[in-house]
Tab-separated table of C-alpha atoms in Angstrom:
chain	number	residue	atom	x	y	z
G	108	MET	CA	8.297	11.615	14.044
G	109	ASP	CA	4.876	12.142	12.407
G	110	GLN	CA	2.368	13.102	15.099
G	111	THR	CA	-0.057	10.316	14.152
G	112	TYR	CA	2.567	7.632	14.773
G	113	TYR	CA	4.267	9.144	17.811
G	114	GLN	CA	2.740	6.720	20.316
G	115	VAL	CA	3.689	3.753	18.128
G	116	ILE	CA	7.358	4.655	17.874
G	117	LYS	CA	7.447	5.830	21.494
G	118	ALA	CA	6.254	2.363	22.560
G	119	CYS	CA	9.166	0.855	20.613
G	120	ALA	CA	11.599	3.363	22.117
G	121	ASP	CA	10.442	2.510	25.660
G	122	VAL	CA	11.108	-1.205	25.131
G	123	TYR	CA	14.417	-0.380	23.432
G	124	LYS	CA	15.481	1.727	26.425
G	125	ALA	CA	14.565	-1.051	28.869
G	126	LYS	CA	16.434	-3.640	26.808
G	127	TYR	CA	19.590	-1.728	25.871
G	128	HIS	CA	19.614	1.140	28.421
G	129	ILE	CA	19.783	3.654	25.582
G	130	GLU	CA	17.229	6.448	25.352
G	131	VAL	CA	16.001	7.573	21.939
G	132	PRO	CA	14.881	11.220	22.041
G	133	ILE	CA	11.762	11.622	19.891
G	134	VAL	CA	10.193	14.827	18.595
G	135	ALA	CA	6.613	14.749	17.291
G	136	CYS	CA	5.447	17.405	14.847
G	137	ASN	CA	3.894	17.779	11.411
G	138	GLU	CA	5.723	16.850	8.234
G	139	ALA	CA	6.812	20.384	7.370
G	140	CYS	CA	8.397	20.756	10.811
G	141	ILE	CA	10.043	17.333	10.611
G	142	LEU	CA	11.584	17.991	7.204
G	143	LYS	CA	12.876	21.376	8.367
G	144	LEU	CA	14.569	19.738	11.362
G	145	PHE	CA	15.987	17.102	9.068
G	146	ILE	CA	17.345	19.566	6.509
G	147	ASP	CA	18.746	21.875	9.202
G	148	ASP	CA	20.818	18.948	10.551
G	149	SER	CA	19.164	18.908	13.971
G	150	SER	CA	17.902	15.362	13.480
G	151	HIS	CA	19.418	12.253	11.910
G	152	LEU	CA	16.424	9.978	11.527
G	153	ILE	CA	12.772	10.632	10.742
G	154	ILE	CA	9.831	8.237	10.538
G	155	GLY	CA	6.478	8.944	8.965
G	156	SER	CA	4.131	8.620	6.005
G	157	PHE	CA	5.742	11.327	3.863
G	158	GLU	CA	6.626	10.872	0.224
G	159	ILE	CA	10.181	11.538	-0.905
G	160	ASP	CA	10.272	13.669	-4.013
G	161	GLU	CA	13.167	14.861	-6.136
G	162	ASP	CA	13.077	18.341	-4.590
G	163	LEU	CA	13.743	16.944	-1.113
G	164	LYS	CA	16.531	14.732	-2.426
G	165	ALA	CA	18.108	17.760	-4.129
G	166	ILE	CA	17.906	19.883	-0.977
G	167	VAL	CA	19.538	17.199	1.151
G	168	LYS	CA	22.193	16.562	-1.507
G	169	SER	CA	22.983	20.288	-1.694
G	170	GLN	CA	23.978	20.113	1.976
G	171	GLY	CA	26.370	17.248	1.316
G	172	TYR	CA	24.185	14.375	2.486
G	173	THR	CA	22.821	11.252	0.831
G	174	LEU	CA	19.193	10.455	1.564
G	175	ASN	CA	18.226	6.876	2.378
G	176	THR	CA	14.685	5.625	2.810
G	177	GLU	CA	12.927	2.280	3.185
G	178	PRO	CA	9.458	1.116	4.357
G	179	LEU	CA	9.326	0.171	8.014
G	180	ALA	CA	5.670	-0.900	8.184
G	181	TYR	CA	2.322	-0.015	6.634
G	182	SER	CA	-0.634	2.061	7.750
G	183	ALA	CA	-4.147	1.433	6.426
G	184	ILE	CA	-7.018	3.847	5.993
G	185	VAL	CA	-10.184	2.207	7.309
G	186	GLY	CA	-13.716	2.960	6.155
G	187	LEU	CA	-16.421	2.924	8.848
G	188	SER	CA	-20.163	3.101	8.360
G	189	ALA	CA	-23.446	2.415	10.123
G	190	THR	CA	-24.608	0.484	7.055
G	191	GLN	CA	-22.960	-2.322	5.129
G	192	GLN	CA	-21.587	-0.935	1.896
G	193	SER	CA	-18.508	-1.257	-0.261
G	194	PHE	CA	-15.586	1.023	0.556
G	195	ASN	CA	-14.331	2.610	-2.634
G	196	LEU	CA	-13.412	6.264	-2.593
G	197	THR	CA	-15.657	8.145	-5.000
G	198	LYS	CA	-17.265	11.563	-5.160
G	199	ASN	CA	-20.700	10.091	-4.477
G	200	ASN	CA	-20.410	9.696	-0.711
G	201	THR	CA	-20.213	12.004	2.281
G	202	TYR	CA	-16.965	11.493	4.172
G	203	PHE	CA	-15.927	12.417	7.689
G	204	ILE	CA	-12.231	12.439	8.558
G	205	LEU	CA	-10.068	13.269	11.553
G	206	ASN	CA	-8.416	16.647	11.073
G	207	GLN	CA	-5.054	15.660	12.538
G	208	GLU	CA	-4.384	12.677	10.291
G	209	GLN	CA	-1.927	13.614	7.567
G	210	ASN	CA	-2.129	10.147	6.015
G	211	ILE	CA	-5.846	10.456	5.283
G	212	ASN	CA	-5.598	14.058	4.140
G	213	LYS	CA	-3.184	12.908	1.429
G	214	TRP	CA	-5.744	10.418	0.152
G	215	ILE	CA	-8.412	13.091	0.139
G	216	GLN	CA	-6.196	15.332	-1.988
G	217	GLN	CA	-5.309	12.477	-4.337
G	218	PHE	CA	-8.933	11.576	-5.023
G	219	SER	CA	-10.233	15.182	-4.957
G	220	LEU	CA	-13.200	14.093	-2.880
G	221	GLU	CA	-16.151	16.422	-2.468
G	222	ASN	CA	-18.512	16.456	0.530
G	223	THR	CA	-15.680	15.850	2.999
G	224	PHE	CA	-15.863	17.201	6.537
G	225	GLY	CA	-13.220	17.251	9.254
G	226	LEU	CA	-13.794	16.269	12.881
G	227	ASN	CA	-11.542	16.646	15.894
G	228	ASN	CA	-11.882	13.228	17.548
G	229	ILE	CA	-13.133	9.694	16.989
G	230	ASP	CA	-16.086	10.139	19.366
G	231	SER	CA	-17.382	12.909	17.098
G	232	LEU	CA	-16.777	10.668	14.090
G	233	PHE	CA	-18.801	7.812	15.568
G	234	THR	CA	-21.662	10.155	16.508
G	235	ARG	CA	-21.753	11.705	13.073
G	236	LEU	CA	-21.856	8.334	11.304
G	237	LEU	CA	-24.792	7.177	13.431
G	238	VAL	CA	-26.687	10.319	12.458
G	239	GLU	CA	-25.803	10.169	8.762
G	240	LYS	CA	-25.978	6.450	8.150
G	241	LYS	CA	-25.023	6.663	4.477
G	242	ALA	CA	-21.824	8.558	5.258
G	243	ILE	CA	-18.406	6.917	5.512
G	244	GLY	CA	-15.828	7.730	8.137
G	245	LEU	CA	-12.152	7.546	7.219
G	246	VAL	CA	-9.788	6.760	10.065
G	247	ASN	CA	-6.179	5.676	10.282
G	248	LEU	CA	-5.878	2.083	11.515
G	249	VAL	CA	-3.334	3.279	14.082
G	250	SER	CA	-5.732	5.876	15.498
G	251	LEU	CA	-8.586	3.369	15.617
G	252	ASN	CA	-6.404	0.809	17.368
G	253	GLN	CA	-5.146	3.343	19.925
G	254	TYR	CA	-8.713	4.400	20.649
G	255	LYS	CA	-9.858	0.814	21.124
G	256	ASN	CA	-6.918	0.052	23.427
G	257	GLU	CA	-7.628	3.087	25.596
G	258	PHE	CA	-11.407	3.296	25.649
G	259	GLY	CA	-12.749	0.137	24.061
G	260	TRP	CA	-14.946	0.485	21.009
G	261	GLU	CA	-18.477	1.213	22.191
G	262	GLY	CA	-19.720	1.747	18.644
G	263	LYS	CA	-18.674	-1.660	17.346
G	264	ASP	CA	-22.246	-2.969	17.434
G	265	SER	CA	-23.499	0.031	15.470
G	266	LEU	CA	-20.594	0.702	13.130
G	267	SER	CA	-18.894	-1.678	10.736
G	268	ILE	CA	-15.407	-1.752	9.251
G	269	LEU	CA	-16.003	-1.748	5.515
G	270	ALA	CA	-14.446	-4.085	2.978
G	271	ILE	CA	-13.242	-3.126	-0.493
G	272	GLU	CA	-13.760	-5.179	-3.616
G	273	ASN	CA	-10.619	-6.617	-5.161
G	274	ASP	CA	-11.078	-8.971	-8.134
G	275	SER	CA	-14.709	-9.496	-7.100
G	276	GLU	CA	-13.669	-10.521	-3.583
G	277	GLU	CA	-14.211	-8.581	-0.379
G	278	VAL	CA	-10.961	-7.543	1.294
G	279	PHE	CA	-10.848	-6.151	4.810
G	280	PRO	CA	-7.958	-4.149	6.284
G	281	ASN	CA	-6.136	-7.109	7.835
G	282	SER	CA	-2.380	-7.394	8.225
G	283	VAL	CA	-1.703	-9.937	5.475
G	284	ASP	CA	-3.775	-8.242	2.772
G	285	ILE	CA	-2.383	-4.805	3.593
G	286	ALA	CA	1.214	-6.071	3.560
G	287	LYS	CA	0.603	-7.817	0.218
G	288	GLY	CA	-1.080	-4.750	-1.278
G	289	ASN	CA	-4.457	-6.458	-1.740
G	290	TYR	CA	-6.110	-3.801	0.411
G	291	LYS	CA	-5.346	-0.715	-1.635
G	292	TYR	CA	-5.992	2.083	0.856
G	293	TYR	CA	-2.707	2.093	2.699
G	294	MET	CA	0.596	3.969	2.814
G	295	PRO	CA	4.061	2.808	3.730
G	296	ILE	CA	5.568	4.175	6.934
G	297	CYS	CA	9.133	4.963	5.988
G	298	PHE	CA	12.312	5.916	7.740
G	299	LEU	CA	14.806	8.382	6.328
G	300	PHE	CA	18.337	8.975	7.420
G	301	LYS	CA	21.288	10.968	6.180
G	302	LYS	CA	23.850	8.272	5.523
G	303	GLU	CA	26.806	10.408	6.533
G	304	SER	CA	25.418	11.360	9.941
G	305	ILE	CA	23.700	8.224	11.267
G	306	GLY	CA	24.896	7.154	14.704
G	307	HIS	CA	23.070	5.525	17.622
G	308	GLU	CA	19.912	5.669	15.514
G	309	ALA	CA	21.256	2.777	13.432
G	310	ARG	CA	20.870	0.323	16.311
G	311	PHE	CA	17.333	1.542	16.981
G	312	LEU	CA	16.457	0.982	13.307
G	313	LYS	CA	17.724	-2.579	13.492
G	314	PHE	CA	15.572	-3.120	16.583
G	315	LEU	CA	12.476	-1.838	14.738
G	316	PHE	CA	13.028	-4.406	11.979
G	317	GLN	CA	13.603	-7.328	14.309
G	318	ARG	CA	10.880	-9.535	15.737
G	319	ASP	CA	10.401	-7.598	19.001
G	320	GLY	CA	10.154	-4.261	17.229
G	321	GLN	CA	7.767	-5.488	14.553
G	322	LYS	CA	5.537	-7.106	17.198
G	323	ILE	CA	5.257	-3.760	18.979
G	324	LEU	CA	4.422	-1.985	15.717
G	325	HIS	CA	1.690	-4.569	15.096
G	326	LYS	CA	0.291	-4.243	18.614
G	327	GLU	CA	0.104	-0.467	18.243
G	328	GLY	CA	-1.858	-0.645	14.983
G	329	LEU	CA	0.721	-0.607	12.193
G	330	VAL	CA	1.040	-3.526	9.795
G	331	PRO	CA	4.481	-5.176	9.993
G	332	LEU	CA	6.407	-6.287	6.943
G	333	LEU	CA	5.698	-9.926	6.080
G	334	ASN	CA	9.408	-10.700	6.041
G	335	PHE	CA	10.330	-8.559	8.999
G	336	GLU	CA	13.618	-10.139	10.077
G	337	ARG	CA	15.915	-7.551	8.547
G	338	ASN	CA	19.660	-7.147	8.813
G	339	ILE	CA	20.094	-3.485	7.974
G	340	GLU	CA	23.481	-2.444	6.729
G	341	ILE	CA	24.095	1.241	7.395
G	342	SER	CA	27.203	2.806	5.947
G	343	ARG	CA	28.869	6.183	6.416
G	344	GLU	CA	30.370	6.107	2.939
């Protein structure tokens, strides 16, 4: 499990355990660690914001497995600022990001942004944005939601969630627009499994795609699929 999304999936696993009396052991670590566990056959199912390239497919295939992947939900990157401005990633702004968020770091690499500084927690991010009012903070919607659930959002009167412009219209990071792709700063949260080794994890996957699972994902800050009633067929062939 990606570290950023550990609490989200753990919340689903807790409800799953209460409902079916089956515990799902979850390991949280960075992507490199997760993929190593996956390739070494010590895990059957991984969930995170990684991208599946041909090299990974080849490595898994070389060990006799078939790799399967599909989006489970979506995670948005939210722009925050002390001033109202449009959120479009360019090299002309100063950005503050949370160091631990792999999702955002990927966007930073993709856009080759200059003047980007890492911070260790959201409190530091809020403070920094109030000092440098023209700066933009980039935060994962999941992290922001978890923070608000635990501490409340004291900076909400001073900081604004920024909209992006899409076809001359302002689009905010809401569930419908993210799921439809209208809000462009988002990544799919995918699951991967080795088809030949999937076991009890298959039932947990089905739970994640059903109404109860998708409601939990939404509550924890992920964006559920619009058509989330899913009958997943998992084969050992």
